[in-house]
PDB file of C-alpha atoms in Angstrom:
ATOM      1  CA  MET A   1     -51.256 -16.076  72.666  1.00 37.00           C
ATOM      2  CA  ARG A   2     -48.448 -15.404  74.305  1.00 43.00           C
ATOM      3  CA  ARG A   3     -46.193 -18.474  75.445  1.00 52.00           C
ATOM      4  CA  LEU A   4     -44.228 -19.492  78.220  1.00 56.00           C
ATOM      5  CA  ARG A   5     -40.170 -18.756  77.281  1.00 77.00           C
ATOM      6  CA  ASP A   6     -39.016 -22.202  78.113  1.00 92.00           C
ATOM      7  CA  VAL A   7     -35.672 -22.323  76.185  1.00 96.00           C
ATOM      8  CA  PHE A   8     -33.141 -19.332  75.025  1.00 98.00           C
ATOM      9  CA  TYR A   9     -31.790 -19.338  71.639  1.00 98.00           C
ATOM     10  CA  ILE A  10     -28.928 -17.369  70.280  1.00 98.00           C
ATOM     11  CA  ASN A  11     -28.078 -17.383  66.745  1.00 98.00           C
ATOM     12  CA  ALA A  12     -24.956 -15.197  66.637  1.00 98.00           C
ATOM     13  CA  ASN A  13     -23.421 -13.315  63.600  1.00 98.00           C
ATOM     14  CA  LEU A  14     -20.469 -11.999  65.494  1.00 97.00           C
ATOM     15  CA  GLU A  15     -18.657 -10.748  62.360  1.00 97.00           C
ATOM     16  CA  GLU A  16     -21.885  -8.141  61.499  1.00 98.00           C
ATOM     17  CA  GLN A  17     -22.233  -7.790  65.051  1.00 98.00           C
ATOM     18  CA  TYR A  18     -25.309  -8.675  66.007  1.00 98.00           C
ATOM     19  CA  PHE A  19     -27.338 -11.520  67.929  1.00 98.00           C
ATOM     20  CA  ILE A  20     -31.145 -13.016  67.212  1.00 98.00           C
ATOM     21  CA  TYR A  21     -32.578 -14.621  69.922  1.00 98.00           C
ATOM     22  CA  TYR A  22     -35.617 -16.294  71.530  1.00 97.00           C
ATOM     23  CA  GLY A  23     -36.782 -16.820  75.124  1.00 97.00           C
ATOM     24  CA  MET A  24     -35.224 -13.256  77.015  1.00 97.00           C
ATOM     25  CA  GLU A  25     -38.161 -10.646  77.292  1.00 96.00           C
ATOM     26  CA  PHE A  26     -36.893  -6.834  77.660  1.00 96.00           C
ATOM     27  CA  HIS A  27     -37.452  -6.696  81.343  1.00 96.00           C
ATOM     28  CA  GLU A  28     -34.475  -9.591  82.055  1.00 96.00           C
ATOM     29  CA  PHE A  29     -31.927  -7.468  79.409  1.00 98.00           C
ATOM     30  CA  ILE A  30     -32.213  -4.388  81.449  1.00 97.00           C
ATOM     31  CA  GLN A  31     -31.666  -6.922  84.531  1.00 97.00           C
ATOM     32  CA  TYR A  32     -28.970  -8.946  82.876  1.00 97.00           C
ATOM     33  CA  CYS A  33     -26.745  -6.250  80.726  1.00 98.00           C
ATOM     34  CA  PRO A  34     -23.732  -5.167  82.204  1.00 97.00           C
ATOM     35  CA  VAL A  35     -24.132  -1.681  80.401  1.00 96.00           C
ATOM     36  CA  ASN A  36     -25.781   0.983  82.243  1.00 94.00           C
ATOM     37  CA  LEU A  37     -28.045   2.548  80.014  1.00 97.00           C
ATOM     38  CA  GLU A  38     -28.860   6.352  79.455  1.00 95.00           C
ATOM     39  CA  ASN A  39     -31.652   6.893  77.879  1.00 97.00           C
ATOM     40  CA  LEU A  40     -33.487   5.075  75.382  1.00 96.00           C
ATOM     41  CA  LEU A  41     -35.317   6.579  71.940  1.00 96.00           C
ATOM     42  CA  ILE A  42     -38.129   4.133  71.129  1.00 95.00           C
ATOM     43  CA  THR A  43     -38.521   4.108  66.918  1.00 95.00           C
ATOM     44  CA  ASP A  44     -41.035   1.519  66.985  1.00 93.00           C
ATOM     45  CA  GLY A  45     -43.803   0.525  69.692  1.00 81.00           C
ATOM     46  CA  GLN A  46     -46.385   3.001  71.072  1.00 72.00           C
ATOM     47  CA  TYR A  47     -46.546   3.421  74.469  1.00 65.00           C
ATOM     48  CA  ILE A  48     -46.950   6.267  77.137  1.00 60.00           C
ATOM     49  CA  ALA A  49     -43.289   6.925  78.390  1.00 60.00           C
ATOM     50  CA  ASN A  50     -41.993   9.217  80.308  1.00 70.00           C
ATOM     51  CA  GLY A  51     -40.243  11.505  77.705  1.00 82.00           C
ATOM     52  CA  PHE A  52     -41.150  12.744  74.438  1.00 86.00           C
ATOM     53  CA  ASN A  53     -38.761  13.969  71.812  1.00 82.00           C
ATOM     54  CA  ASP A  54     -39.807  17.387  69.635  1.00 84.00           C
ATOM     55  CA  HIS A  55     -36.685  16.888  67.131  1.00 88.00           C
ATOM     56  CA  TRP A  56     -37.564  13.160  66.503  1.00 87.00           C
ATOM     57  CA  PHE A  57     -41.272  12.740  66.999  1.00 85.00           C
ATOM     58  CA  PHE A  58     -40.726   9.690  69.113  1.00 91.00           C
ATOM     59  CA  GLU A  59     -41.366   8.255  72.738  1.00 92.00           C
ATOM     60  CA  THR A  60     -38.171   8.229  74.866  1.00 94.00           C
ATOM     61  CA  ALA A  61     -37.412   6.686  78.044  1.00 93.00           C
ATOM     62  CA  VAL A  62     -35.155   8.600  80.273  1.00 94.00           C
ATOM     63  CA  GLY A  63     -32.854   7.909  82.670  1.00 94.00           C
ATOM     64  CA  LYS A  64     -32.553   4.687  85.252  1.00 94.00           C
ATOM     65  CA  GLU A  65     -36.016   5.449  86.513  1.00 94.00           C
ATOM     66  CA  GLY A  66     -37.355   5.988  83.249  1.00 93.00           C
ATOM     67  CA  ILE A  67     -36.051   2.631  81.510  1.00 95.00           C
ATOM     68  CA  LEU A  68     -37.008   0.793  84.426  1.00 94.00           C
ATOM     69  CA  GLU A  69     -40.698   1.971  84.439  1.00 92.00           C
ATOM     70  CA  LEU A  70     -40.444   0.721  80.619  1.00 92.00           C
ATOM     71  CA  ALA A  71     -39.173  -2.746  81.610  1.00 93.00           C
ATOM     72  CA  ARG A  72     -43.058  -3.001  83.952  1.00 92.00           C
ATOM     73  CA  GLU A  73     -44.593  -2.141  81.153  1.00 89.00           C
ATOM     74  CA  ASP A  74     -46.676  -5.106  78.749  1.00 88.00           C
ATOM     75  CA  ILE A  75     -44.152  -4.929  76.292  1.00 91.00           C
ATOM     76  CA  TYR A  76     -45.324  -8.309  74.424  1.00 89.00           C
ATOM     77  CA  GLY A  77     -48.648  -6.035  73.515  1.00 85.00           C
ATOM     78  CA  LEU A  78     -46.667  -3.590  71.991  1.00 85.00           C
ATOM     79  CA  GLY A  79     -45.972  -5.958  68.823  1.00 90.00           C
ATOM     80  CA  ASN A  80     -42.731  -4.646  67.326  1.00 93.00           C
ATOM     81  CA  PHE A  81     -40.746  -2.851  70.183  1.00 95.00           C
ATOM     82  CA  HIS A  82     -37.425  -1.172  68.692  1.00 96.00           C
ATOM     83  CA  TRP A  83     -35.058   1.083  70.440  1.00 97.00           C
ATOM     84  CA  ILE A  84     -31.595   2.531  70.077  1.00 98.00           C
ATOM     85  CA  ASP A  85     -29.780   3.917  73.024  1.00 98.00           C
ATOM     86  CA  TYR A  86     -28.343   7.807  73.056  1.00 98.00           C
ATOM     87  CA  ASN A  87     -26.003   9.354  75.636  1.00 96.00           C
ATOM     88  CA  ASN A  88     -28.183  12.286  76.628  1.00 96.00           C
ATOM     89  CA  GLU A  89     -30.281  14.891  74.862  1.00 95.00           C
ATOM     90  CA  GLU A  90     -28.568  17.183  73.144  1.00 96.00           C
ATOM     91  CA  ASP A  91     -26.002  15.221  71.225  1.00 96.00           C
ATOM     92  CA  LEU A  92     -29.616  13.658  70.248  1.00 97.00           C
ATOM     93  CA  ASN A  93     -30.837  16.733  69.107  1.00 96.00           C
ATOM     94  CA  GLN A  94     -27.771  17.403  66.858  1.00 96.00           C
ATOM     95  CA  CYS A  95     -28.349  14.338  64.453  1.00 96.00           C
ATOM     96  CA  THR A  96     -28.400  15.079  61.262  1.00 96.00           C
ATOM     97  CA  PRO A  97     -31.245  14.597  58.665  1.00 96.00           C
ATOM     98  CA  GLU A  98     -28.650  11.494  57.068  1.00 97.00           C
ATOM     99  CA  GLU A  99     -28.195  10.544  60.687  1.00 97.00           C
ATOM    100  CA  LYS A 100     -31.661  10.182  61.320  1.00 97.00           C
ATOM    101  CA  ALA A 101     -32.455   8.652  58.187  1.00 97.00           C
ATOM    102  CA  GLU A 102     -30.525   5.886  58.859  1.00 98.00           C
ATOM    103  CA  VAL A 103     -31.643   5.180  62.503  1.00 97.00           C
ATOM    104  CA  LEU A 104     -35.112   4.934  60.731  1.00 96.00           C
ATOM    105  CA  TYR A 105     -33.625   2.482  57.951  1.00 98.00           C
ATOM    106  CA  LEU A 106     -32.070   0.562  60.568  1.00 98.00           C
ATOM    107  CA  SER A 107     -35.205   0.309  62.501  1.00 97.00           C
ATOM    108  CA  HIS A 108     -37.504  -0.676  59.436  1.00 96.00           C
ATOM    109  CA  PHE A 109     -35.686  -2.915  57.469  1.00 97.00           C
ATOM    110  CA  GLY A 110     -33.409  -4.255  60.319  1.00 97.00           C
ATOM    111  CA  LYS A 111     -30.014  -4.114  58.888  1.00 97.00           C
ATOM    112  CA  PRO A 112     -28.208  -0.423  58.762  1.00 98.00           C
ATOM    113  CA  LEU A 113     -26.928   1.473  55.703  1.00 97.00           C
ATOM    114  CA  ASN A 114     -23.764   2.143  56.793  1.00 96.00           C
ATOM    115  CA  SER A 115     -23.221   0.948  60.400  1.00 98.00           C
ATOM    116  CA  PRO A 116     -25.575   0.768  63.481  1.00 98.00           C
ATOM    117  CA  PHE A 117     -23.559   2.431  65.538  1.00 98.00           C
ATOM    118  CA  PHE A 118     -23.343   6.156  65.782  1.00 97.00           C
ATOM    119  CA  ASP A 119     -20.443   8.397  67.275  1.00 96.00           C
ATOM    120  CA  ARG A 120     -22.617  11.397  67.888  1.00 97.00           C
ATOM    121  CA  ILE A 121     -24.879   9.427  70.078  1.00 97.00           C
ATOM    122  CA  LYS A 122     -22.738   7.046  71.268  1.00 97.00           C
ATOM    123  CA  ASN A 123     -25.296   4.269  71.372  1.00 98.00           C
ATOM    124  CA  GLN A 124     -23.928   0.921  72.804  1.00 98.00           C
ATOM    125  CA  PHE A 125     -27.330  -1.186  71.508  1.00 98.00           C
ATOM    126  CA  VAL A 126     -30.002  -1.431  68.836  1.00 98.00           C
ATOM    127  CA  TYR A 127     -32.362  -3.182  69.971  1.00 98.00           C
ATOM    128  CA  LEU A 128     -35.108  -4.849  67.251  1.00 98.00           C
ATOM    129  CA  ALA A 129     -37.760  -6.710  68.695  1.00 97.00           C
ATOM    130  CA  HIS A 130     -41.292  -8.182  68.133  1.00 96.00           C
ATOM    131  CA  ASP A 131     -43.666 -10.196  70.417  1.00 94.00           C
ATOM    132  CA  ASP A 132     -41.422  -9.387  73.575  1.00 94.00           C
ATOM    133  CA  GLY A 133     -39.452 -12.775  74.217  1.00 95.00           C
ATOM    134  CA  TRP A 134     -40.271 -14.402  70.940  1.00 95.00           C
ATOM    135  CA  TYR A 135     -37.950 -12.700  68.413  1.00 97.00           C
ATOM    136  CA  CYS A 136     -35.029  -9.944  68.987  1.00 98.00           C
ATOM    137  CA  LYS A 137     -32.112  -8.583  66.530  1.00 98.00           C
ATOM    138  CA  LEU A 138     -29.326  -7.224  69.037  1.00 98.00           C
ATOM    139  CA  TYR A 139     -26.719  -4.911  67.427  1.00 98.00           C
ATOM    140  CA  CYS A 140     -23.694  -4.627  70.042  1.00 98.00           C
ATOM    141  CA  ARG A 141     -20.566  -2.274  70.106  1.00 98.00           C
ATOM    142  CA  ASP A 142     -19.017  -4.988  72.435  1.00 98.00           C
ATOM    143  CA  ILE A 143     -19.695  -7.867  71.244  1.00 98.00           C
ATOM    144  CA  LEU A 144     -18.522  -9.786  74.045  1.00 98.00           C
ATOM    145  CA  VAL A 145     -21.517  -7.918  76.830  1.00 98.00           C
ATOM    146  CA  PHE A 146     -23.812 -10.189  75.405  1.00 98.00           C
ATOM    147  CA  LYS A 147     -21.412 -12.924  76.592  1.00 98.00           C
ATOM    148  CA  GLU A 148     -22.213 -11.551  80.478  1.00 98.00           C
ATOM    149  CA  ILE A 149     -25.698 -11.510  79.356  1.00 98.00           C
ATOM    150  CA  LEU A 150     -25.961 -14.790  78.595  1.00 98.00           C
ATOM    151  CA  ALA A 151     -24.263 -15.718  82.011  1.00 98.00           C
ATOM    152  CA  ASN A 152     -26.638 -14.116  83.879  1.00 97.00           C
ATOM    153  CA  LYS A 153     -29.655 -15.167  82.427  1.00 97.00           C
ATOM    154  CA  ILE A 154     -28.664 -18.641  82.842  1.00 97.00           C
ATOM    155  CA  ILE A 155     -27.908 -17.948  86.544  1.00 96.00           C
ATOM    156  CA  GLY A 156     -31.173 -15.669  86.214  1.00 94.00           C
ATOM    157  CA  THR A 157     -33.323 -18.149  85.753  1.00 94.00           C
ATOM    158  CA  VAL A 158     -32.179 -20.982  87.836  1.00 93.00           C
ATOM    159  CA  SER A 159     -31.810 -19.315  90.556  1.00 89.00           C
ATOM    160  CA  THR A 160     -35.100 -20.110  92.024  1.00 78.00           C
ATOM    161  CA  ASN A 161     -34.193 -20.067  95.587  1.00 72.00           C
ATOM    162  CA  LYS A 162     -32.885 -17.759  97.611  1.00 72.00           C
ATOM    163  CA  ARG A 163     -30.978 -19.810  99.881  1.00 77.00           C
ATOM    164  CA  ARG A 164     -29.332 -21.924  97.568  1.00 83.00           C
ATOM    165  CA  LYS A 165     -26.728 -19.452  96.321  1.00 89.00           C
ATOM    166  CA  ILE A 166     -25.532 -20.353  92.815  1.00 93.00           C
ATOM    167  CA  TYR A 167     -21.976 -18.499  92.134  1.00 94.00           C
ATOM    168  CA  PRO A 168     -20.628 -17.083  89.194  1.00 96.00           C
ATOM    169  CA  MET A 169     -19.364 -18.938  85.878  1.00 97.00           C
ATOM    170  CA  ALA A 170     -15.664 -19.239  85.645  1.00 97.00           C
ATOM    171  CA  GLU A 171     -14.592 -17.114  82.150  1.00 98.00           C
ATOM    172  CA  GLU A 172     -13.404 -20.617  80.485  1.00 98.00           C
ATOM    173  CA  ILE A 173     -17.372 -21.525  80.761  1.00 98.00           C
ATOM    174  CA  LYS A 174     -18.796 -18.319  79.401  1.00 98.00           C
ATOM    175  CA  ASN A 175     -15.908 -18.155  76.795  1.00 98.00           C
ATOM    176  CA  GLN A 176     -17.283 -21.806  75.614  1.00 98.00           C
ATOM    177  CA  LEU A 177     -20.897 -21.017  75.547  1.00 98.00           C
ATOM    178  CA  PHE A 178     -20.771 -18.083  73.727  1.00 98.00           C
ATOM    179  CA  GLU A 179     -18.403 -19.218  70.916  1.00 98.00           C
ATOM    180  CA  LEU A 180     -21.674 -21.775  70.505  1.00 98.00           C
ATOM    181  CA  THR A 181     -23.870 -18.841  69.600  1.00 98.00           C
ATOM    182  CA  LYS A 182     -21.976 -18.733  66.453  1.00 98.00           C
ATOM    183  CA  GLU A 183     -23.359 -22.454  65.666  1.00 98.00           C
ATOM    184  CA  GLY A 184     -27.078 -21.689  67.186  1.00 98.00           C
ATOM    185  CA  LEU A 185     -27.016 -22.586  70.769  1.00 98.00           C
ATOM    186  CA  LEU A 186     -30.157 -23.765  72.661  1.00 98.00           C
ATOM    187  CA  ILE A 187     -30.313 -23.276  76.252  1.00 98.00           C
ATOM    188  CA  ASP A 188     -33.487 -25.833  77.587  1.00 97.00           C
ATOM    189  CA  PHE A 189     -34.737 -24.410  80.680  1.00 96.00           C
ATOM    190  CA  SER A 190     -37.714 -26.765  80.374  1.00 93.00           C
ATOM    191  CA  ASN A 191     -36.506 -29.627  82.315  1.00 90.00           C
ATOM    192  CA  ILE A 192     -34.277 -28.374  84.878  1.00 93.00           C
ATOM    193  CA  TYR A 193     -32.415 -30.894  87.298  1.00 93.00           C
ATOM    194  CA  ARG A 194     -31.877 -30.142  90.926  1.00 91.00           C
ATOM    195  CA  ASP A 195     -31.239 -32.126  93.957  1.00 90.00           C
ATOM    196  CA  SER A 196     -29.646 -30.812  97.211  1.00 85.00           C
ATOM    197  CA  ARG A 197     -25.901 -30.576  95.785  1.00 90.00           C
ATOM    198  CA  SER A 198     -26.036 -29.237  92.295  1.00 93.00           C
ATOM    199  CA  ILE A 199     -28.576 -27.964  89.488  1.00 95.00           C
ATOM    200  CA  GLY A 200     -28.120 -28.739  85.782  1.00 95.00           C
ATOM    201  CA  LEU A 201     -29.574 -28.295  82.460  1.00 97.00           C
ATOM    202  CA  ARG A 202     -29.122 -29.562  78.860  1.00 97.00           C
ATOM    203  CA  PHE A 203     -27.837 -26.970  76.048  1.00 98.00           C
ATOM    204  CA  TYR A 204     -27.879 -28.353  71.953  1.00 98.00           C
ATOM    205  CA  VAL A 205     -26.505 -26.706  69.099  1.00 98.00           C
ATOM    206  CA  ILE A 206     -29.115 -26.956  66.695  1.00 98.00           C
ATOM    207  CA  GLY A 207     -27.956 -24.111  63.816  1.00 97.00           C
ATOM    208  CA  HIS A 208     -28.502 -21.063  62.718  1.00 97.00           C
ATOM    209  CA  TYR A 209     -32.413 -19.622  62.618  1.00 97.00           C
ATOM    210  CA  GLU A 210     -33.555 -16.626  61.788  1.00 96.00           C
ATOM    211  CA  ASP A 211     -37.539 -17.534  61.779  1.00 97.00           C
ATOM    212  CA  MET A 212     -38.602 -18.064  65.398  1.00 96.00           C
ATOM    213  CA  ASP A 213     -41.560 -19.762  64.569  1.00 95.00           C
ATOM    214  CA  GLU A 214     -39.748 -22.618  62.373  1.00 96.00           C
ATOM    215  CA  MET A 215     -36.981 -23.290  65.347  1.00 97.00           C
ATOM    216  CA  TYR A 216     -39.487 -23.213  68.575  1.00 95.00           C
ATOM    217  CA  ASN A 217     -42.453 -25.143  66.565  1.00 94.00           C
ATOM    218  CA  ASN A 218     -40.247 -27.756  65.630  1.00 95.00           C
ATOM    219  CA  LEU A 219     -37.775 -27.699  68.924  1.00 95.00           C
ATOM    220  CA  GLU A 220     -38.281 -31.295  69.720  1.00 95.00           C
ATOM    221  CA  ARG A 221     -37.011 -32.367  66.339  1.00 96.00           C
ATOM    222  CA  ASN A 222     -33.977 -29.479  66.605  1.00 96.00           C
ATOM    223  CA  LYS A 223     -32.800 -31.353  69.850  1.00 96.00           C
ATOM    224  CA  ARG A 224     -33.082 -34.642  68.703  1.00 96.00           C
ATOM    225  CA  LYS A 225     -30.921 -33.041  65.187  1.00 96.00           C
ATOM    226  CA  ALA A 226     -28.476 -31.340  67.269  1.00 97.00           C
ATOM    227  CA  LYS A 227     -25.225 -31.031  65.778  1.00 95.00           C
ATOM    228  CA  PHE A 228     -24.281 -32.152  69.695  1.00 92.00           C
ATOM    229  CA  SER A 229     -25.509 -31.878  73.198  1.00 97.00           C
ATOM    230  CA  ARG A 230     -23.888 -31.420  76.580  1.00 97.00           C
ATOM    231  CA  PHE A 231     -24.930 -31.106  80.262  1.00 97.00           C
ATOM    232  CA  LEU A 232     -24.202 -27.499  82.268  1.00 98.00           C
ATOM    233  CA  GLU A 233     -23.935 -28.416  85.872  1.00 97.00           C
ATOM    234  CA  HIS A 234     -23.825 -26.176  88.862  1.00 97.00           C
ATOM    235  CA  LYS A 235     -21.980 -28.032  92.167  1.00 95.00           C
ATOM    236  CA  ASN A 236     -19.467 -27.338  94.829  1.00 94.00           C
ATOM    237  CA  LYS A 237     -19.634 -23.745  93.931  1.00 93.00           C
ATOM    238  CA  GLN A 238     -18.541 -23.716  90.335  1.00 96.00           C
ATOM    239  CA  TRP A 239     -20.055 -24.387  86.788  1.00 97.00           C
ATOM    240  CA  LYS A 240     -18.910 -27.109  84.611  1.00 97.00           C
ATOM    241  CA  ILE A 241     -19.952 -28.920  81.433  1.00 97.00           C
ATOM    242  CA  CYS A 242     -20.495 -32.329  81.294  1.00 94.00           C
ATOM    243  CA  ASN A 243     -20.902 -35.035  78.247  1.00 88.00           C
ATOM    244  CA  GLY A 244     -23.645 -36.542  80.332  1.00 68.00           C
TER     245      GLY A 244
END
């Protein structure tokens, strides 16, 4: 049964350029990602796509409209949902058997034989998800892209009132939060504080988890045992981190 994504947990491995996370669905990733994706090659997960590549025998989401169309699908119902982005069909079709083998190995085993990034197709990401919003392993060519995704996700989640403007985060705040992903950052959306002047939520550093069942099913215990906890507040048109 699908569960409410009431927290956002990120376990980062910056040396290997990936993030394992819980709590962000595919449509949110597309919404919050600052990178314009050209096309997606779906390496695991069957759905009726707007494209099919005869060289790879995989479905594709072609162009911005194709990707947005895919984001409206029931991704959760696919189970596994793996994709790699590519710049154009011509370069994708020119991939060697060795390059194809590397992409397939990466999709199947969740780790690269060499690198998760392929110069020929100029991919920015490798997206390896299971049960949309429950588990995702995301390889990022530019790891700082995830810093923007994290900030955008927080702002997007607390922005429920269109008449109340939420301002962007200062780089200092984004950097502090991003740094904590290396230690296992949990953003708690289950109890957002709101009054006429401020919005706030709590975050925790709970350590490294790759098993999201273990992380989520013991959530309250993990919060109690957290390395530390802080309060993230939006007030007077700016964000700040408080000790309260």
